[in-house]
Amino acid sequence: MKPNTILIVDDEENILKTLERLLEDEGYKMFFADSGLKGLEIIKHEDIHLVISDHRMAGMDGIKFINEVKKISPDTIRIMLTGYADVGIAIKAINEGGVYRFITKPWNNVELLSTIKQGIEYYNLQKKLDRLNKLIQSQNTELKEWNFKLEQKVADQTKHIRDLFLDAIKSLVFALEAKDKNTEGHARRATEYAAYICKKMSLSKEYTEDIILGSLLHDIGKIGIKDPVLDKKEKLTKTDYDHIQTHVLIGERILTPIIKKETVIKIVRHHHEHIDGSGYPDGLKGKTIPLEARIVAVADAYDALLSERPYRKATNNINAIKELRKFSGIHFDAEIVEIITTNGCSIVK
Ligand SMILES: [Fe+2]
C-alpha cells in the first residue's frame, strides 16, 4: 500500500524542519517547499493527499496558494498554518480555498498531529467513496444495458409468438374460405373496412388491433355449418337460417380457449345483433351491443352487399350505401354507417 503524502509549504526553514521532525515517525511520505510557486510545482507532479501551508509568505501568499491547490488537485486536503490569528484570513481561507482546518502558530503538537491524521483519513474516505460511486455507476450502466437487451429480447419473442399466433389464425380463416368458396376474401375485406372505421373513430392502437383480429375471425364459426346449407342456391328455409345463426356461438366456442381477448370474442358472438334488438344471438339493443361488434356488423354487411352470393348478384357501391343507410339506426349503428357511407366509394377495392 502506498504511503499517504503530505506537502508542507513555509518560507521559514526552521518551521519546515520542526514539522519534518514532528511527522517523521508517522509513516507519511513528505514533500517540502519554501514558496507557494515551488509548492504548486510539487502539486502538479505528485499525488499529494494533504497540504499544510503558511499564510504570510514572500511572493504568493497562503490563501492564493491554497486556491491554486484547490484548482489543480481539488481532492487534496488543505490546512492553513499561520502565526496570525486573523479571523478575516481564516474566513477567506475557508470560503475561497475550501480549507479543511485553520491552525495558528504556535501549535500544539498533539492537536496538529491529530488534525493531520483526521485530514488524511478524510482524504482516504473520500477516495474510497469515489471508487464506490464509480463502481455503482459502472454497474448501473451495465445493468441498464442488460435491461435494455432483455427488453429487446422479450419484445422480439413477443412479436415472434404474436406472428405465429396470427399465422395460425390466418390458417383458420383460410380453412373456412376453403370450405365456403362463396365468402372467399370476405373476412380480409371486412377487416379493411373495420380498420377504416376504427381510424375514423380515432380508436386506440390496441383496441383497433383487437377489432382487426375479431373482424378477421368474425365468421370462423361457419366451419361448423353444414356444407349443403352454405352452398344452397335456393332461398334458405327457416331451419337453414336457424342453423346458420349458430355460427356465432360455434365461433365463440372455438376461440374462447385460444384467445383471451374479450373484444375479439364479443365481435364473434355479437356481430349479428341489431340496434333495434331484432338480431341474434342475444337480441341486444342499441349501445348495449359492444362497440366493436357494431363496427364489424357494418363492415361485414357492407362487404356482403358488394359481394356475389349463390342466391343473389353483387350490389354496386351506390346501392350498397343506400341499403346501409336504409337500415341505419335500425340494424346498424347510425354513426358507423355515416362514417363508412360518407367516404365509402374511396375505400372500395
Ligand atoms: Fe357472421
XYZ file of C-alpha atoms and ligand atoms in Angstrom:
350
model
C 0.000 0.000 0.000
C 1.349 3.410 -0.955
C 2.134 5.811 1.948
C -0.005 8.919 2.379
C 1.678 12.045 1.068
C 1.973 15.428 2.750
C 3.313 18.690 1.345
C 4.445 21.420 3.757
C 4.893 24.947 2.424
C 6.527 27.618 4.583
C 9.155 30.247 3.868
C 10.748 29.760 7.309
C 13.223 26.904 7.180
C 13.056 26.218 10.924
C 9.279 25.619 10.653
C 9.807 23.109 7.841
C 12.461 21.312 9.913
C 10.288 21.276 13.044
C 7.351 19.830 11.150
C 9.606 17.255 9.453
C 10.792 16.075 12.871
C 7.276 16.019 14.226
C 5.983 13.902 11.376
C 8.993 11.690 10.533
C 7.791 8.713 12.559
C 4.178 8.877 11.342
C 4.722 6.925 8.093
C 3.876 9.762 5.708
C 5.829 10.495 2.546
C 6.748 14.160 2.892
C 7.470 16.981 0.474
C 8.685 20.459 1.395
C 8.605 23.813 -0.376
C 9.745 27.260 0.813
C 7.363 29.169 -1.511
C 3.912 28.877 -2.997
C 5.287 28.585 -6.525
C 7.573 25.672 -5.632
C 4.699 24.083 -3.741
C 2.470 24.255 -6.846
C 5.158 22.560 -8.949
C 5.133 19.646 -6.490
C 1.308 19.561 -6.511
C 1.365 19.350 -10.318
C 3.752 16.378 -10.388
C 2.993 14.421 -7.223
C -0.165 12.843 -5.861
C -0.407 14.915 -2.659
C -3.052 13.861 -0.132
C -2.706 16.708 2.330
C -1.066 20.116 2.201
C -0.085 22.355 5.143
C 0.605 25.923 4.156
C 1.776 29.049 5.909
C -0.159 32.222 5.108
C 2.362 35.039 5.179
C 4.993 34.100 2.598
C 7.070 36.152 0.214
C 5.603 36.152 -3.298
C 2.432 34.085 -3.323
C 0.515 34.234 -0.023
C -1.105 31.251 1.631
C -4.678 31.978 0.503
C -3.620 32.356 -3.149
C -1.538 29.179 -2.896
C -4.417 27.214 -1.314
C -6.791 28.487 -4.037
C -4.406 27.252 -6.725
C -4.055 23.876 -4.996
C -7.845 23.581 -4.997
C -7.894 24.165 -8.765
C -5.033 21.777 -9.607
C -5.846 18.996 -7.130
C -9.353 19.513 -5.677
C -9.245 16.352 -3.558
C -6.104 17.341 -1.653
C -6.907 18.224 1.962
C -5.816 21.789 2.705
C -4.628 23.027 6.138
C -3.653 26.612 6.773
C -0.952 27.204 9.439
C -0.160 30.799 10.301
C 1.199 32.973 13.062
C -1.571 35.470 12.652
C -4.807 34.592 14.379
C -6.704 36.769 11.992
C -10.374 35.784 11.780
C -10.683 37.556 8.417
C -7.893 35.445 6.892
C -9.401 32.299 8.379
C -12.831 33.015 6.885
C -11.332 33.914 3.499
C -9.194 30.757 3.517
C -12.177 28.585 4.350
C -14.578 30.250 1.899
C -12.278 30.617 -1.071
C -9.814 27.810 -0.640
C -12.068 25.213 0.919
C -9.589 24.895 3.795
C -10.133 21.825 5.952
C -8.662 23.348 9.165
C -7.094 26.644 10.170
C -4.362 26.313 12.823
C -2.455 29.138 14.497
C 1.228 29.185 15.434
C 2.492 28.203 17.929
C 0.634 24.979 17.512
C 0.013 22.208 19.941
C 1.838 19.113 18.621
C -0.793 16.641 19.734
C -3.563 18.758 18.232
C -1.670 19.241 14.953
C -0.873 15.517 14.603
C -4.488 14.657 15.306
C -5.740 17.204 12.724
C -3.351 15.813 10.082
C -4.422 12.257 10.879
C -8.112 13.196 10.586
C -7.412 15.041 7.315
C -5.645 12.006 5.832
C -8.492 9.724 6.991
C -10.998 12.109 5.416
C -8.988 12.074 2.174
C -8.884 8.255 2.098
C -12.585 8.010 2.885
C -13.406 10.423 0.067
C -11.295 8.368 -2.340
C -12.989 5.170 -1.211
C -16.388 6.819 -1.720
C -15.345 7.966 -5.205
C -14.276 4.427 -6.103
C -17.552 3.033 -4.780
C -19.568 5.642 -6.687
C -17.696 4.829 -9.884
C -18.288 1.118 -9.295
C -22.016 1.719 -8.699
C -22.184 3.910 -11.791
C -20.486 1.332 -13.980
C -22.679 -1.430 -12.531
C -25.734 0.745 -13.149
C -24.678 1.281 -16.740
C -24.077 -2.447 -17.137
C -27.456 -3.199 -15.555
C -29.169 -0.710 -17.850
C -27.506 -2.346 -20.864
C -28.606 -5.795 -19.673
C -32.113 -4.499 -19.044
C -32.258 -2.954 -22.476
C -31.038 -6.176 -24.116
C -33.524 -8.189 -22.082
C -36.424 -5.910 -23.002
C -35.367 -6.151 -26.630
C -35.294 -9.941 -26.383
C -38.727 -10.068 -24.729
C -40.139 -7.721 -27.394
C -38.645 -9.901 -30.166
C -40.031 -13.068 -28.593
C -43.443 -11.451 -28.063
C -43.511 -10.369 -31.696
C -42.444 -13.854 -32.795
C -45.190 -15.503 -30.714
C -47.750 -12.971 -31.969
C -46.684 -13.603 -35.583
C -47.004 -17.352 -35.045
C -50.413 -16.834 -33.482
C -51.592 -14.602 -36.329
C -50.350 -17.184 -38.851
C -52.394 -19.833 -37.040
C -55.433 -17.532 -37.101
C -54.980 -16.900 -40.816
C -54.837 -20.669 -41.359
C -58.190 -20.934 -39.572
C -59.657 -18.254 -41.862
C -58.204 -19.997 -44.939
C -59.725 -23.263 -43.712
C -63.118 -21.548 -43.578
C -62.712 -19.964 -47.007
C -61.653 -23.311 -48.487
C -64.896 -24.763 -47.154
C -67.112 -21.828 -48.176
C -65.983 -20.587 -51.612
C -68.810 -18.026 -51.654
C -67.136 -15.938 -48.972
C -63.572 -16.057 -50.281
C -61.727 -12.870 -49.245
C -64.754 -11.650 -47.257
C -63.002 -11.680 -43.869
C -59.983 -9.782 -45.244
C -62.147 -7.126 -46.921
C -64.476 -6.724 -43.938
C -61.339 -6.279 -41.803
C -60.155 -3.463 -44.072
C -63.486 -1.682 -43.670
C -63.430 -2.227 -39.901
C -59.872 -0.832 -39.697
C -61.019 2.196 -41.702
C -63.911 2.819 -39.280
C -61.569 2.450 -36.270
C -59.216 5.023 -37.774
C -62.034 7.483 -38.447
C -63.278 6.997 -34.872
C -59.719 7.603 -33.552
C -59.797 4.394 -31.524
C -56.642 3.377 -29.656
C -53.988 1.257 -31.365
C -54.547 -1.695 -29.022
C -58.347 -1.621 -29.369
C -58.044 -1.309 -33.157
C -55.677 -4.312 -33.277
C -58.208 -6.382 -31.323
C -61.044 -5.255 -33.606
C -58.960 -6.190 -36.665
C -58.338 -9.647 -35.218
C -62.010 -10.063 -34.286
C -63.070 -8.906 -37.711
C -60.777 -11.404 -39.391
C -62.328 -14.150 -37.279
C -65.941 -12.982 -37.030
C -67.389 -15.804 -39.173
C -64.968 -18.554 -38.113
C -67.917 -20.478 -36.658
C -69.114 -21.181 -40.202
C -66.593 -24.043 -40.128
C -69.311 -25.827 -38.131
C -72.135 -25.090 -40.613
C -73.236 -27.914 -42.884
C -71.976 -27.654 -46.499
C -75.411 -28.113 -48.144
C -76.678 -25.066 -46.221
C -73.612 -22.951 -47.025
C -73.744 -23.909 -50.717
C -77.505 -23.675 -51.093
C -78.509 -21.707 -54.194
C -82.235 -21.656 -53.411
C -83.924 -19.500 -50.815
C -82.932 -20.575 -47.302
C -85.623 -22.135 -45.104
C -86.228 -21.109 -41.500
C -84.383 -24.258 -40.404
C -81.420 -23.262 -42.606
C -81.420 -19.775 -41.070
C -81.589 -21.175 -37.563
C -78.645 -23.449 -38.353
C -76.572 -20.639 -39.926
C -77.224 -18.424 -36.921
C -75.407 -20.909 -34.713
C -72.120 -19.860 -36.368
C -71.705 -17.032 -33.849
C -71.887 -19.464 -30.930
C -69.704 -22.079 -32.637
C -67.120 -19.348 -33.343
C -67.189 -18.238 -29.728
C -66.708 -21.856 -28.606
C -63.767 -22.390 -30.991
C -61.953 -19.215 -29.986
C -62.591 -18.894 -26.251
C -59.904 -21.450 -25.268
C -57.246 -19.887 -27.506
C -57.962 -16.152 -27.463
C -58.034 -14.322 -24.161
C -59.151 -11.017 -25.666
C -62.720 -10.169 -24.726
C -63.059 -7.717 -27.647
C -62.400 -10.491 -30.175
C -64.808 -12.910 -28.540
C -67.538 -10.240 -28.319
C -67.176 -9.481 -32.029
C -67.567 -13.150 -32.893
C -70.647 -13.538 -30.680
C -72.400 -10.229 -31.307
C -71.687 -9.175 -34.908
C -75.274 -10.074 -35.934
C -77.005 -8.099 -33.191
C -79.265 -5.275 -34.447
C -79.694 -1.813 -32.937
C -83.482 -2.385 -32.645
C -82.948 -5.691 -30.829
C -84.029 -7.898 -33.747
C -80.585 -9.503 -34.174
C -79.013 -12.617 -32.691
C -77.902 -14.457 -30.606
C -78.909 -12.281 -27.599
C -81.235 -9.675 -29.125
C -79.137 -6.878 -27.612
C -80.295 -3.330 -28.316
C -78.520 -0.031 -29.121
C -75.394 0.732 -27.135
C -75.698 -2.474 -25.126
C -74.218 -4.084 -28.227
C -70.441 -3.756 -27.761
C -68.972 -1.015 -29.992
C -66.536 -3.495 -31.573
C -69.469 -5.693 -32.639
C -71.391 -2.692 -34.028
C -68.316 -1.746 -36.106
C -67.832 -5.247 -37.500
C -71.563 -5.577 -38.176
C -71.411 -2.604 -40.557
C -68.095 -3.692 -42.143
C -69.472 -7.240 -42.578
C -72.760 -6.077 -44.124
C -71.040 -3.598 -46.426
C -68.755 -6.251 -47.923
C -71.584 -8.808 -48.076
C -73.672 -6.333 -50.113
C -70.795 -5.729 -52.512
C -70.137 -9.476 -52.954
C -71.956 -12.052 -55.031
C -73.811 -14.794 -53.177
C -75.233 -18.060 -54.624
C -78.739 -16.678 -54.177
C -78.125 -13.069 -55.420
C -75.845 -10.861 -57.513
C -73.405 -8.344 -56.033
C -74.846 -4.893 -55.323
C -72.991 -1.869 -56.685
C -71.445 0.614 -54.279
C -74.199 3.244 -54.590
C -76.901 0.689 -53.800
C -74.828 -0.842 -51.008
C -74.572 2.596 -49.391
C -78.349 3.117 -49.877
C -79.025 -0.231 -48.241
C -76.807 0.530 -45.245
C -78.474 3.937 -44.818
C -81.920 2.340 -45.087
C -81.112 0.221 -42.018
C -79.089 2.898 -40.225
C -80.327 3.178 -36.638
C -82.466 0.036 -37.158
C -79.969 -2.737 -37.803
C -76.788 -0.723 -37.818
C -75.236 1.951 -35.635
C -76.068 5.265 -37.364
C -72.740 6.923 -36.542
C -70.765 3.999 -38.013
C -72.962 3.871 -41.129
C -72.323 7.588 -41.566
C -68.559 7.044 -41.379
C -68.439 4.269 -43.945
C -71.028 5.659 -46.354
C -69.597 9.199 -46.409
C -66.315 8.015 -47.864
C -67.409 4.522 -48.855
C -66.569 4.902 -52.527
C -62.930 5.704 -51.789
C -62.227 2.516 -49.846
C -63.992 0.018 -52.099
C -61.398 -2.010 -53.983
Fe -71.475 -13.728 -39.460
